[in-house]
GROMACS .gro file of C-alpha atoms in nm:
model
  316
    1MET     CA    1   1.001  -9.248   1.675
    2SER     CA    2   1.203  -8.954   1.506
    3ARG     CA    3   0.959  -8.691   1.377
    4LEU     CA    4   1.036  -8.449   1.085
    5ILE     CA    5   0.986  -8.081   1.094
    6ASP     CA    6   0.954  -7.901   0.770
    7ILE     CA    7   1.073  -7.552   0.750
    8ALA     CA    8   1.000  -7.341   0.458
    9LEU     CA    9   1.221  -7.015   0.373
   10VAL     CA   10   1.131  -6.724   0.241
   11GLY     CA   11   1.334  -6.637  -0.060
   12ILE     CA   12   1.561  -6.926  -0.056
   13ALA     CA   13   1.471  -7.345  -0.176
   14ALA     CA   14   1.223  -7.492   0.093
   15LEU     CA   15   1.412  -7.714   0.324
   16GLN     CA   16   1.283  -8.055   0.495
   17ILE     CA   17   1.505  -8.164   0.759
   18ALA     CA   18   1.455  -8.525   0.876
   19GLN     CA   19   1.515  -8.438   1.300
   20SER     CA   20   1.817  -8.665   1.438
   21ALA     CA   21   1.789  -8.914   1.660
   22ALA     CA   22   1.800  -8.760   2.020
   23ALA     CA   23   2.146  -8.891   2.074
   24ASP     CA   24   2.278  -8.744   1.786
   25LEU     CA   25   2.250  -8.379   1.884
   26PRO     CA   26   2.338  -8.261   2.261
   27PRO     CA   27   1.993  -8.121   2.436
   28ASP     CA   28   2.094  -7.759   2.399
   29VAL     CA   29   2.125  -7.801   2.019
   30LEU     CA   30   1.792  -7.777   1.885
   31VAL     CA   31   1.864  -7.730   1.485
   32GLN     CA   32   2.194  -7.797   1.308
   33SER     CA   33   2.370  -7.801   0.954
   34SER     CA   34   2.653  -7.740   0.787
   35ARG     CA   35   2.674  -7.382   0.823
   36LEU     CA   36   2.430  -7.316   1.129
   37LYS     CA   37   2.344  -7.442   1.424
   38ILE     CA   38   2.047  -7.273   1.653
   39MET     CA   39   2.087  -7.323   2.035
   40ARG     CA   40   1.832  -7.326   2.292
   41ALA     CA   41   2.005  -6.991   2.412
   42ASP     CA   42   1.884  -6.853   2.065
   43PHE     CA   43   1.503  -6.967   2.149
   44ASP     CA   44   1.510  -6.816   2.479
   45ALA     CA   45   1.697  -6.519   2.360
   46GLU     CA   46   1.386  -6.487   2.091
   47LEU     CA   47   1.098  -6.584   2.371
   48ALA     CA   48   1.272  -6.299   2.557
   49ASN     CA   49   1.086  -6.073   2.283
   50VAL     CA   50   0.745  -6.169   2.410
   51PRO     CA   51   0.585  -5.999   2.721
   52PRO     CA   52   0.675  -6.159   3.038
   53GLY     CA   53   0.312  -6.202   3.123
   54LEU     CA   54   0.277  -6.424   2.804
   55ARG     CA   55   0.581  -6.630   2.730
   56THR     CA   56   0.429  -6.918   2.925
   57GLU     CA   57   0.121  -6.892   2.680
   58PHE     CA   58   0.353  -6.825   2.393
   59ALA     CA   59   0.535  -7.140   2.470
   60ALA     CA   60   0.238  -7.377   2.488
   61ASN     CA   61   0.124  -7.320   2.136
   62ASN     CA   62   0.304  -7.553   1.906
   63ASP     CA   63   0.211  -7.327   1.613
   64ARG     CA   64   0.352  -7.027   1.758
   65VAL     CA   65   0.678  -7.210   1.854
   66SER     CA   66   0.667  -7.385   1.522
   67LYS     CA   67   0.666  -7.041   1.318
   68LEU     CA   68   0.927  -6.884   1.590
   69MET     CA   69   1.195  -7.172   1.489
   70ASN     CA   70   1.107  -7.118   1.119
   71SER     CA   71   1.191  -6.755   1.156
   72LEU     CA   72   1.526  -6.818   1.378
   73LEU     CA   73   1.647  -7.071   1.121
   74GLU     CA   74   1.546  -6.837   0.816
   75THR     CA   75   1.765  -6.581   1.012
   76LYS     CA   76   2.030  -6.802   1.101
   77ALA     CA   77   2.079  -6.903   0.728
   78LEU     CA   78   2.070  -6.552   0.592
   79ALA     CA   79   2.313  -6.439   0.825
   80ALA     CA   80   2.551  -6.736   0.771
   81GLU     CA   81   2.511  -6.637   0.395
   82ALA     CA   82   2.557  -6.255   0.476
   83ARG     CA   83   2.935  -6.366   0.642
   84ALA     CA   84   3.024  -6.572   0.336
   85ASN     CA   85   2.973  -6.294   0.118
   86GLY     CA   86   3.144  -6.079   0.303
   87LEU     CA   87   2.915  -5.849   0.442
   88GLY     CA   88   3.038  -5.853   0.810
   89LYS     CA   89   3.272  -5.636   0.690
   90ASP     CA   90   3.076  -5.354   0.519
   91PRO     CA   91   3.116  -5.050   0.728
   92ASP     CA   92   2.764  -4.964   0.718
   93VAL     CA   93   2.652  -5.342   0.846
   94GLN     CA   94   2.914  -5.291   1.115
   95ALA     CA   95   2.726  -4.984   1.231
   96ARG     CA   96   2.419  -5.127   1.241
   97VAL     CA   97   2.509  -5.463   1.418
   98ALA     CA   98   2.672  -5.205   1.672
   99ALA     CA   99   2.364  -5.045   1.693
  100GLN     CA  100   2.177  -5.352   1.781
  101ILE     CA  101   2.403  -5.438   2.025
  102ASP     CA  102   2.363  -5.135   2.235
  103ARG     CA  103   2.006  -5.162   2.210
  104VAL     CA  104   2.019  -5.525   2.335
  105LEU     CA  105   2.266  -5.380   2.610
  106ALA     CA  106   2.051  -5.090   2.701
  107MET     CA  107   1.749  -5.303   2.757
  108ALA     CA  108   1.918  -5.515   2.978
  109ARG     CA  109   2.045  -5.285   3.195
  110SER     CA  110   1.682  -5.091   3.189
  111GLU     CA  111   1.586  -5.414   3.286
  112GLN     CA  112   1.843  -5.471   3.573
  113ILE     CA  113   1.775  -5.133   3.732
  114GLU     CA  114   1.369  -5.218   3.755
  115ARG     CA  115   1.523  -5.601   3.928
  116ASP     CA  116   1.731  -5.417   4.127
  117ALA     CA  117   1.487  -5.126   4.245
  118GLU     CA  118   1.210  -5.411   4.290
  119ALA     CA  119   1.434  -5.598   4.492
  120ALA     CA  120   1.543  -5.315   4.721
  121PHE     CA  121   1.136  -5.216   4.798
  122ASP     CA  122   1.092  -5.562   4.851
  123ARG     CA  123   1.351  -5.567   5.143
  124ARG     CA  124   1.215  -5.237   5.277
  125ARG     CA  125   0.824  -5.333   5.220
  126ASP     CA  126   0.709  -5.249   5.568
  127ASP     CA  127   0.878  -4.941   5.565
  128PHE     CA  128   0.628  -4.806   5.258
  129VAL     CA  129   0.319  -4.896   5.435
  130GLY     CA  130   0.283  -4.556   5.579
  131ARG     CA  131   0.330  -4.386   5.199
  132ALA     CA  132   0.061  -4.674   5.102
  133ARG     CA  133  -0.176  -4.529   5.334
  134GLU     CA  134  -0.084  -4.148   5.236
  135ILE     CA  135  -0.193  -4.252   4.867
  136TYR     CA  136  -0.491  -4.414   5.017
  137LEU     CA  137  -0.598  -4.106   5.188
  138LEU     CA  138  -0.498  -3.876   4.880
  139ASP     CA  139  -0.680  -4.089   4.652
  140ARG     CA  140  -0.978  -4.176   4.780
  141ALA     CA  141  -1.184  -4.212   4.444
  142LYS     CA  142  -0.943  -4.484   4.332
  143TYR     CA  143  -0.985  -4.730   4.609
  144THR     CA  144  -1.390  -4.643   4.617
  145THR     CA  145  -1.615  -4.886   4.517
  146PRO     CA  146  -1.867  -4.738   4.235
  147GLU     CA  147  -2.219  -4.701   4.279
  148GLN     CA  148  -2.388  -4.990   4.147
  149VAL     CA  149  -2.749  -5.145   4.050
  150ARG     CA  150  -2.853  -5.493   4.000
  151VAL     CA  151  -3.120  -5.468   3.751
  152THR     CA  152  -3.330  -5.697   3.523
  153HIS     CA  153  -3.482  -5.535   3.204
  154ILE     CA  154  -3.670  -5.625   2.829
  155LEU     CA  155  -3.557  -5.486   2.569
  156ILE     CA  156  -3.747  -5.440   2.258
  157ARG     CA  157  -3.514  -5.342   1.952
  158THR     CA  158  -3.531  -5.017   1.732
  159ASP     CA  159  -3.335  -5.209   1.454
  160LYS     CA  160  -3.592  -5.452   1.470
  161HIS     CA  161  -3.916  -5.220   1.510
  162THR     CA  162  -3.915  -4.826   1.411
  163LYS     CA  163  -3.892  -4.578   1.753
  164GLU     CA  164  -4.289  -4.568   1.764
  165GLU     CA  165  -4.339  -4.949   1.693
  166ALA     CA  166  -4.093  -4.994   1.969
  167LEU     CA  167  -4.232  -4.770   2.224
  168LYS     CA  168  -4.606  -4.927   2.170
  169ILE     CA  169  -4.457  -5.274   2.213
  170ALA     CA  170  -4.281  -5.190   2.525
  171SER     CA  171  -4.574  -4.965   2.686
  172GLU     CA  172  -4.794  -5.269   2.627
  173VAL     CA  173  -4.512  -5.509   2.765
  174ARG     CA  174  -4.465  -5.325   3.079
  175ALA     CA  175  -4.849  -5.274   3.128
  176ARG     CA  176  -4.842  -5.653   3.126
  177VAL     CA  177  -4.598  -5.682   3.397
  178VAL     CA  178  -4.738  -5.409   3.600
  179ALA     CA  179  -5.120  -5.412   3.607
  180ASP     CA  180  -5.154  -5.798   3.583
  181GLY     CA  181  -4.847  -5.887   3.785
  182ALA     CA  182  -4.710  -6.118   3.560
  183ASP     CA  183  -4.367  -6.265   3.613
  184PHE     CA  184  -4.119  -6.042   3.515
  185ALA     CA  185  -3.882  -6.335   3.394
  186ALA     CA  186  -4.091  -6.508   3.249
  187VAL     CA  187  -4.216  -6.203   3.038
  188ALA     CA  188  -3.861  -6.127   2.958
  189ARG     CA  189  -3.783  -6.471   2.814
  190GLN     CA  190  -4.127  -6.466   2.597
  191TYR     CA  191  -4.085  -6.102   2.479
  192SER     CA  192  -3.721  -5.954   2.516
  193GLU     CA  193  -3.492  -5.918   2.198
  194ASP     CA  194  -3.154  -5.929   2.443
  195PRO     CA  195  -3.038  -6.265   2.315
  196SER     CA  196  -2.959  -6.380   2.631
  197ALA     CA  197  -3.320  -6.309   2.786
  198LYS     CA  198  -3.408  -6.642   2.683
  199SER     CA  199  -3.168  -6.826   2.932
  200ASN     CA  200  -3.107  -6.570   3.215
  201GLY     CA  201  -3.453  -6.391   3.205
  202GLY     CA  202  -3.352  -6.034   3.181
  203THR     CA  203  -3.107  -6.050   3.448
  204LEU     CA  204  -2.802  -5.821   3.408
  205GLY     CA  205  -2.683  -5.874   3.776
  206TRP     CA  206  -2.482  -5.575   3.938
  207VAL     CA  207  -2.381  -5.296   3.692
  208ALA     CA  208  -2.195  -4.962   3.739
  209ALA     CA  209  -2.171  -4.672   3.540
  210GLY     CA  210  -1.979  -4.715   3.220
  211GLN     CA  211  -2.091  -5.091   3.170
  212VAL     CA  212  -2.415  -5.000   3.042
  213ASP     CA  213  -2.554  -4.710   2.822
  214ARG     CA  214  -2.557  -4.370   2.986
  215ALA     CA  215  -2.954  -4.346   2.929
  216PHE     CA  216  -3.035  -4.730   3.061
  217TRP     CA  217  -2.765  -4.590   3.403
  218THR     CA  218  -2.990  -4.276   3.466
  219GLY     CA  219  -3.309  -4.462   3.411
  220ALA     CA  220  -3.206  -4.768   3.622
  221THR     CA  221  -3.069  -4.501   3.916
  222ALA     CA  222  -3.353  -4.283   3.904
  223LEU     CA  223  -3.580  -4.605   4.075
  224PRO     CA  224  -3.613  -4.537   4.430
  225LYS     CA  225  -3.655  -4.913   4.553
  226GLN     CA  226  -3.614  -5.251   4.484
  227GLY     CA  227  -3.906  -5.358   4.250
  228ASP     CA  228  -3.982  -5.046   4.110
  229ILE     CA  229  -4.012  -5.094   3.749
  230SER     CA  230  -3.943  -4.800   3.487
  231GLU     CA  231  -4.126  -4.652   3.206
  232PRO     CA  232  -3.954  -4.768   2.888
  233VAL     CA  233  -3.599  -4.582   2.862
  234LEU     CA  234  -3.504  -4.517   2.508
  235THR     CA  235  -3.083  -4.631   2.477
  236SER     CA  236  -2.882  -4.682   2.161
  237PHE     CA  237  -3.028  -5.055   2.156
  238GLY     CA  238  -3.370  -4.992   2.197
  239TYR     CA  239  -3.635  -4.934   2.450
  240HIS     CA  240  -3.593  -5.090   2.799
  241ILE     CA  241  -3.814  -5.194   3.050
  242ILE     CA  242  -3.581  -5.166   3.359
  243ARG     CA  243  -3.668  -5.342   3.710
  244LEU     CA  244  -3.496  -5.247   3.998
  245ASP     CA  245  -3.356  -5.560   4.213
  246GLY     CA  246  -3.113  -5.406   4.450
  247LYS     CA  247  -2.844  -5.088   4.526
  248LYS     CA  248  -2.505  -5.041   4.641
  249ALA     CA  249  -2.359  -4.696   4.738
  250SER     CA  250  -2.010  -4.590   4.621
  251GLU     CA  251  -1.816  -4.701   4.950
  252LEU     CA  252  -1.449  -4.603   5.051
  253GLN     CA  253  -1.267  -4.970   5.100
  254PRO     CA  254  -1.109  -5.019   5.417
  255PHE     CA  255  -0.718  -4.945   5.402
  256GLU     CA  256  -0.648  -5.302   5.476
  257VAL     CA  257  -0.829  -5.423   5.213
  258VAL     CA  258  -0.681  -5.184   4.958
  259LYS     CA  259  -0.341  -5.220   5.159
  260GLU     CA  260  -0.175  -5.475   4.841
  261GLN     CA  261  -0.285  -5.235   4.579
  262ALA     CA  262  -0.162  -4.942   4.739
  263LEU     CA  263   0.161  -5.085   4.813
  264ALA     CA  264   0.196  -5.192   4.472
  265ASP     CA  265   0.116  -4.863   4.338
  266VAL     CA  266   0.402  -4.729   4.606
  267LYS     CA  267   0.633  -4.992   4.470
  268ARG     CA  268   0.581  -4.863   4.070
  269ASP     CA  269   0.646  -4.519   4.183
  270TYR     CA  270   0.965  -4.588   4.354
  271VAL     CA  271   1.057  -4.835   4.066
  272LYS     CA  272   0.975  -4.547   3.827
  273ALA     CA  273   1.179  -4.298   4.037
  274ALA     CA  274   1.480  -4.522   4.046
  275LYS     CA  275   1.505  -4.529   3.649
  276THR     CA  276   1.445  -4.206   3.629
  277ALA     CA  277   1.732  -4.115   3.838
  278VAL     CA  278   1.998  -4.343   3.630
  279LEU     CA  279   1.829  -4.179   3.307
  280ASP     CA  280   1.900  -3.795   3.487
  281GLN     CA  281   2.277  -3.886   3.555
  282ILE     CA  282   2.326  -3.935   3.188
  283PHE     CA  283   2.201  -3.568   3.080
  284LYS     CA  284   2.388  -3.433   3.364
  285ASP     CA  285   2.718  -3.602   3.310
  286PRO     CA  286   2.969  -3.289   3.336
  287THR     CA  287   3.159  -3.418   3.036
  288LEU     CA  288   2.899  -3.452   2.813
  289GLN     CA  289   2.922  -3.250   2.521
  290MET     CA  290   2.695  -3.165   2.265
  291ASN     CA  291   2.773  -3.038   1.881
  292GLN     CA  292   2.483  -2.863   1.824
  293PRO     CA  293   2.554  -2.715   1.468
  294ALA     CA  294   2.615  -3.081   1.378
  295ILE     CA  295   2.303  -3.220   1.541
  296ASP     CA  296   2.122  -2.938   1.351
  297SER     CA  297   2.226  -3.046   1.024
  298LEU     CA  298   2.099  -3.404   1.065
  299THR     CA  299   1.738  -3.221   0.987
  300THR     CA  300   1.675  -3.186   0.646
  301LYS     CA  301   1.594  -2.876   0.498
  302MET     CA  302   1.330  -2.803   0.248
  303ASP     CA  303   1.161  -2.514   0.083
  304ALA     CA  304   0.751  -2.498   0.083
  305GLU     CA  305   0.739  -2.669  -0.310
  306THR     CA  306   0.981  -2.928  -0.239
  307PHE     CA  307   0.761  -3.025   0.075
  308ARG     CA  308   0.472  -3.027  -0.111
  309LYS     CA  309   0.588  -3.213  -0.350
  310ALA     CA  310   0.744  -3.501  -0.101
  311GLY     CA  311   0.412  -3.503   0.063
  312ALA     CA  312   0.256  -3.546  -0.298
  313ALA     CA  313   0.470  -3.839  -0.359
  314VAL     CA  314   0.368  -4.016  -0.025
  315ALA     CA  315   0.013  -3.955  -0.071
  316LYS     CA  316   0.024  -4.174  -0.457
   0.00000   0.00000   0.00000
């Protein structure tokens, strides 16, 4: 059964296109009319503007594909009208078209340099293991797992109570856990104002500095041994009662564990250096001439009053 494709064009009459039977159009022709044709290659060229890692996800979304097709149809139709109206012969338009062609070609060349450098690196990958080991030893912090603590907490929020009230409640809850030996998770489910406490009993699992409020981290790491329970700790969320469930010291990971990561870092630097070498040759070209006076004339000269008026106009 054939489907109908409705494509709205901004600024021109809305068109409703009945999709022809598959036999009527070649597989590589997506849309066709008396004045335009959209090929699969046109779609692929537009899709190339999407970051490589997102293209599969993009193409799997019907709404996004439809919007891209709508945009393509609009572009093709307006371009056809521009040619019919003689705009393709306008010198300014021709200059803009040439500039766009140069941008596309420059991007294609840049991508080619990257691909070639990546391929060259991959062919000699084993030769770079020594450099990867050097980076590993020089930048040890990058390959070191951070200190971590495993904690369970009870939160009394200061946006629901005053600080004084929250501290009083937190102190009473802590006393119940410490003095009465009540089950910490059960008390967390009953009293904690962290929404997740009802389901997880207040456990946060393993956390590192930067993943939790700084005051929370300081309070948790100050606990000397597993099972210790903190005094109420004030953070931007409220007062926390923290139980230490475990500690992991920071540790430099063995090279074999991070070897692939280190090699990826070396590869990135290798590709960057390859691109830099090519770009450097552009500015080192002995035939390169700069008409500095003409270049300087491109900068608009404005006195202070003109500059002030221009700024005021932009601000309105």
